[in-house]
Tab-separated table of C-alpha atoms in Angstrom:
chain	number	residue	atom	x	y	z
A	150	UNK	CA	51.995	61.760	72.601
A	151	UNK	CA	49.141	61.571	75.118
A	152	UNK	CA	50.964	64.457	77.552
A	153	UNK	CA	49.720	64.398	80.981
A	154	UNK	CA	46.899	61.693	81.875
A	155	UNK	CA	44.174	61.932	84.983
A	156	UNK	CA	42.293	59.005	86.018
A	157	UNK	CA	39.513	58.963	86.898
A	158	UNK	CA	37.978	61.884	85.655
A	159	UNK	CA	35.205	61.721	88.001
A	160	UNK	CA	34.676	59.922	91.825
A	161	UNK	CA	32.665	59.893	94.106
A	162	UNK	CA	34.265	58.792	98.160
A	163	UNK	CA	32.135	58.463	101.691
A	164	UNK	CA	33.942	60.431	103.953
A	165	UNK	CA	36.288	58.191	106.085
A	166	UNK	CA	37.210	56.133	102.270
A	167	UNK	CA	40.639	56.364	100.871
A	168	UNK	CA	41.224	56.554	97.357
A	169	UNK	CA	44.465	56.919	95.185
A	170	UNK	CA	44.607	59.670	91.706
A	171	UNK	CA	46.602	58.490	89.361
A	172	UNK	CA	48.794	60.891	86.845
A	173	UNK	CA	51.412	59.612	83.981
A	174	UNK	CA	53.373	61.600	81.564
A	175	UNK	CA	55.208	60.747	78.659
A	176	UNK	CA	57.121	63.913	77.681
A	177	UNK	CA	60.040	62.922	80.405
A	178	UNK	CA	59.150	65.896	81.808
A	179	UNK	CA	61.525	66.183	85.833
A	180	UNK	CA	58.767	68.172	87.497
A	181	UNK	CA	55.566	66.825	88.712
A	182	UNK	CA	52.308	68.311	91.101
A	183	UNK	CA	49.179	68.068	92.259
A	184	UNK	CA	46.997	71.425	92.316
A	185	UNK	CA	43.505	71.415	94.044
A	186	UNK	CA	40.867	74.167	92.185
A	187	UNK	CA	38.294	75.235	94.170
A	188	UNK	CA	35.941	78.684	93.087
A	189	UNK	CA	37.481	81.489	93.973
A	190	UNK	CA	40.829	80.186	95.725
A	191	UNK	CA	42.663	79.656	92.598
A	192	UNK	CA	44.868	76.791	92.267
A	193	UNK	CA	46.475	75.762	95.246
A	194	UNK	CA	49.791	73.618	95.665
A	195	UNK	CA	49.587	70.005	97.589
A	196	UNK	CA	52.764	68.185	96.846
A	197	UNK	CA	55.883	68.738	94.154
A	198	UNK	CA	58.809	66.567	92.650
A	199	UNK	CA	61.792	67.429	91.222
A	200	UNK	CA	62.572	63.732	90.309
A	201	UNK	CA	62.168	60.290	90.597
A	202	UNK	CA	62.442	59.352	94.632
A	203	UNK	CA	62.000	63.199	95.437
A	204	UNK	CA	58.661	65.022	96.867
A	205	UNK	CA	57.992	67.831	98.818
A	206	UNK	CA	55.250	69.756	100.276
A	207	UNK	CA	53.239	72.406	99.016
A	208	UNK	CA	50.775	75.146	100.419
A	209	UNK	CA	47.982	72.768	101.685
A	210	UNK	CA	49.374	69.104	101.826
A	211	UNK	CA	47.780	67.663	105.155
A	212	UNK	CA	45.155	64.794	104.306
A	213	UNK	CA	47.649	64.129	101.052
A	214	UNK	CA	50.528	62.111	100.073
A	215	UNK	CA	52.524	61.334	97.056
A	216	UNK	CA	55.210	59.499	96.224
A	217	UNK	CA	57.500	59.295	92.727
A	218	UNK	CA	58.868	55.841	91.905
A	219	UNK	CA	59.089	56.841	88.293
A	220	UNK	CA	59.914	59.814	86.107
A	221	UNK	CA	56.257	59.257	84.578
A	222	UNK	CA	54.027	58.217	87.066
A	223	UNK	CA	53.248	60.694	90.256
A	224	UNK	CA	50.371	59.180	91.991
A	225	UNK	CA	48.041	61.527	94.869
A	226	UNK	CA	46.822	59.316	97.904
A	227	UNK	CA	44.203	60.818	99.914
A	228	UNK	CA	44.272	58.574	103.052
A	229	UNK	CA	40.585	59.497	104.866
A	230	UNK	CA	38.393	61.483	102.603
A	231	UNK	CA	36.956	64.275	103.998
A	232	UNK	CA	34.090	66.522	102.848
A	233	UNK	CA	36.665	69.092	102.624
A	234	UNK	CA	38.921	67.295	99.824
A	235	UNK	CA	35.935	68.145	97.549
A	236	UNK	CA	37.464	69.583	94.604
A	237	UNK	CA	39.058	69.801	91.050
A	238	UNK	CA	42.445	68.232	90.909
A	239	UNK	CA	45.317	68.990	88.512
A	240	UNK	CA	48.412	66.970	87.760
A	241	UNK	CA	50.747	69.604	85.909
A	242	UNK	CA	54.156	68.649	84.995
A	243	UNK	CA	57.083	70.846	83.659
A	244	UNK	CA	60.751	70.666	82.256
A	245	UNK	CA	63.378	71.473	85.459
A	246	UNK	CA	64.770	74.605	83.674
A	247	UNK	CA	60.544	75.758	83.451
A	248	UNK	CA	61.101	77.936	80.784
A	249	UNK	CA	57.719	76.617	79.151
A	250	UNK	CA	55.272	76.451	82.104
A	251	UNK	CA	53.397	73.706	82.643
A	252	UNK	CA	51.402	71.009	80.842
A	253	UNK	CA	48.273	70.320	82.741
A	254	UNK	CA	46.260	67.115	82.603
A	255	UNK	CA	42.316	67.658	81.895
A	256	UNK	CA	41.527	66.741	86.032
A	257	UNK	CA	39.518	65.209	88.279
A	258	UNK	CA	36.276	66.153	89.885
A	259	UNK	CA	36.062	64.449	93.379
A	260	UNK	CA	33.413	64.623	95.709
A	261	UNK	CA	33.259	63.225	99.218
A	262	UNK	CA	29.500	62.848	100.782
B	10	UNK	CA	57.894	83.410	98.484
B	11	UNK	CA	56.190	84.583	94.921
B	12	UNK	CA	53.017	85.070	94.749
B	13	UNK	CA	50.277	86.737	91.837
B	14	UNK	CA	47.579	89.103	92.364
B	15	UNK	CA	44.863	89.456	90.235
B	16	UNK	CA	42.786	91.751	91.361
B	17	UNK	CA	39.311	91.473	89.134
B	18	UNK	CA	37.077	88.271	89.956
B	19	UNK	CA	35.380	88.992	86.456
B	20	UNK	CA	36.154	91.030	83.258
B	21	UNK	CA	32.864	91.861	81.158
B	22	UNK	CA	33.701	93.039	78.001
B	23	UNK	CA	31.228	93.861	74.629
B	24	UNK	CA	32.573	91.981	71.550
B	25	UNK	CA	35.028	93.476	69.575
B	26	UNK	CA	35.954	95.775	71.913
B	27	UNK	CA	39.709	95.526	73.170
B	28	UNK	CA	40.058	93.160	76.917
B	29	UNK	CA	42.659	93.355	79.101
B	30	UNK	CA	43.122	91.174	81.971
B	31	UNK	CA	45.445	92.771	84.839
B	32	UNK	CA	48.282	91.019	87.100
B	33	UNK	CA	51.252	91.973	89.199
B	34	UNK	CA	53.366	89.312	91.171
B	35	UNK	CA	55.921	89.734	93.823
B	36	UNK	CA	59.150	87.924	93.232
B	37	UNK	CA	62.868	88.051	94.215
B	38	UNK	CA	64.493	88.623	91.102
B	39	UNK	CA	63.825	88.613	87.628
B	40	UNK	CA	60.645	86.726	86.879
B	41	UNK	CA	59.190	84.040	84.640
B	42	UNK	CA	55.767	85.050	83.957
B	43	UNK	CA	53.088	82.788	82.579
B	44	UNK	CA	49.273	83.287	81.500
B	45	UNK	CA	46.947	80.429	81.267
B	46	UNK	CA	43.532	79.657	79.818
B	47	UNK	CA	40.565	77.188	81.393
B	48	UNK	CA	37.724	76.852	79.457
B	49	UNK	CA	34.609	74.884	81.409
B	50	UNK	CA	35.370	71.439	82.558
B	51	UNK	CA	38.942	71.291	81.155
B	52	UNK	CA	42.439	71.819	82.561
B	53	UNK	CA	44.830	74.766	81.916
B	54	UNK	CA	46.124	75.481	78.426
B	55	UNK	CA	49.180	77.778	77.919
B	56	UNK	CA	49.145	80.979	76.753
B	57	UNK	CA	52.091	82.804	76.719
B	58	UNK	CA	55.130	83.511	78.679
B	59	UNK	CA	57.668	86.072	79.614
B	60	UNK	CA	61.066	85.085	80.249
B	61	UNK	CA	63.690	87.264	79.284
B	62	UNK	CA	63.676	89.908	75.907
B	63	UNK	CA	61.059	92.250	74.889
B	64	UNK	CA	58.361	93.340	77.118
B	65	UNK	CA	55.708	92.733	74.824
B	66	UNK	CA	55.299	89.269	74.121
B	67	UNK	CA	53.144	87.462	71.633
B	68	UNK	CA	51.107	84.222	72.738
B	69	UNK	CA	48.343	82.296	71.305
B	70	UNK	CA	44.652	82.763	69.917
B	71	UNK	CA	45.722	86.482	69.317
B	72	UNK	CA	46.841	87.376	72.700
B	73	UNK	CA	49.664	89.618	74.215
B	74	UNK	CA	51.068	90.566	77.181
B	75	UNK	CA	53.215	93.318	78.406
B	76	UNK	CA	55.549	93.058	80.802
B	77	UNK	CA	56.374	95.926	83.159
B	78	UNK	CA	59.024	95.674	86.045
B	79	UNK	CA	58.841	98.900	87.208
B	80	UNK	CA	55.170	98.557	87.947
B	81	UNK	CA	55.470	94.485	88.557
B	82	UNK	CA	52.966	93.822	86.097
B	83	UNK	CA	52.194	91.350	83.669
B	84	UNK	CA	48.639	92.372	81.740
B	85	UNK	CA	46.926	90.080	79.567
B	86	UNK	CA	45.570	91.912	76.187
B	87	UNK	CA	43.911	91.285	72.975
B	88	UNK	CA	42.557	93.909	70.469
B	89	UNK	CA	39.448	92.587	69.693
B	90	UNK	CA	37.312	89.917	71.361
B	91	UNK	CA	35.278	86.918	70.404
B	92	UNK	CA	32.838	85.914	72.405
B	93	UNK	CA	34.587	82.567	72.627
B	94	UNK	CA	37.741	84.161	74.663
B	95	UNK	CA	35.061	83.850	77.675
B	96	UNK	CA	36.777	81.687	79.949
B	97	UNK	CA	38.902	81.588	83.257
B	98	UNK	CA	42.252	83.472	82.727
B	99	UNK	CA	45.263	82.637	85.468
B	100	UNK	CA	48.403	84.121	85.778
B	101	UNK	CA	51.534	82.819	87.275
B	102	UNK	CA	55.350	83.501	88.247
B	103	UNK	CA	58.089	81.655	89.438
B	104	UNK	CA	61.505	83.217	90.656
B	105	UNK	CA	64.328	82.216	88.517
B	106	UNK	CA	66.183	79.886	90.626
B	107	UNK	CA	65.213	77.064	92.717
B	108	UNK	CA	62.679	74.379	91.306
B	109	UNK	CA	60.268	74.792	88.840
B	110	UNK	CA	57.294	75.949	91.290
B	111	UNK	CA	54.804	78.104	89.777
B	112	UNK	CA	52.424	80.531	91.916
B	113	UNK	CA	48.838	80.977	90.459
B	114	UNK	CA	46.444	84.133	90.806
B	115	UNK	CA	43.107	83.199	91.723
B	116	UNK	CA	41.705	83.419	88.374
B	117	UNK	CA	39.935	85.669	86.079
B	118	UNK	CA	36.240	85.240	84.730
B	119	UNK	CA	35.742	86.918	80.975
B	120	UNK	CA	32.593	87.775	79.615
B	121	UNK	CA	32.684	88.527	76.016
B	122	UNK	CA	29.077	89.870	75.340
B	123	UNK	CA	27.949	89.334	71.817
């Protein structure tokens, strides 16, 4: 089992650029999101799914979007990079009951100049 | 809403000498409690969890926790460190109904001195 995959782990946008993150699971896992880690803010919530064909928004979602065609595949679109998407992303994905937490992907670094 | 506060930015501890990591949360109802572990450049790895049973739960790499409602606290412990515990240390809750969504501390910085 690979568990959660990030691509790529490292990229580097001009402001203004759009640019798409890619996640895929194989542990048919319902629950899918996208954190953003930046030093000392924690891990913050962009976008959730429940399920195939089913998103919602998180704490800080605005310059984000996401979509879920399939139960293993839960893409992040940033649509114009700005200097202030520069961060650590997470893709973490859990069972719908969440009685073991999450499995988190290894991330991306993303920097936009 | 849930949410996790953990109130240290960094724990310095001398090695071998017990650490413990605080946390409370604020959640309606019972709650699923999580800790997590980043070491540099690499995503979360699970801990250990409290979901329902005994307060003091058991977790990986030699860890515990102790779960305590009255006081809404969920510290992170271990008896002894190694100097390779130092690492970022998150906790987390969720209520127990609704999705699975997860609320994160802001993190906790060890320092296991050798």
């Amino acid at each position: 089992n690979a568990g959660v995959t990030q691509t790529p782990k490292f990229q580097v946008l001009k402001t203004g650029q759009s640019m798409t993150l890619q996640c895929a699971q194989d542990m048919n896992h319902e629950y899918m999101s996208w954190y953003r880690q930046d030093p000392g803010m924690g891990l913050r919530l962009i976008h959730y799914s429940v399920g195939a064909g089913i998103t919602d928004q998180g704490e800080v979602p605005n310059g984000y979007n996401v979509s879920r065609s399939t139960t293993e595949d839960f893409p992040l679109r940033l649509l114009s990079a700005a200097p202030s998407q520069t961060s650590v992303y997470f893709c973490a994905t859990g069972t719908r009951q969440g009685l073991r937490g999450y499995t988190f992907g290894s991330g991306t670094r993303l920097t936009v100049v | 809403a849930q949410s996790v506060a953990q109130p240290e930015d960094q724990v310095n501890v001398a090695e071998g000498n017990p650490l413990t990591v605080k946390c409370t949360y604020s959640v309606s109802g019972n709650p699923y409690l999580f800790w997590y572990v980043q070491y540099p450049n690499r995503g979360l790895q699970f801990l250990l969890k409290y979901i329902t049973g005994d307060n003091l739960v058991k977790g990986s790499y030699g860890f515990e926790a102790e779960f305590n409602k009255s006081q809404t606290s969920f510290h992170l412990k271990k008896p002894s460190a190694l100097v390779s515990d130092s690492a970022l240390y998150f906790c987390a809750v969720r209520a127990p109904y609704g999705n699975n969504r997860l609320a994160f501390g802001k993190g906790n910085q060890v320092v296991v001195i050798p």
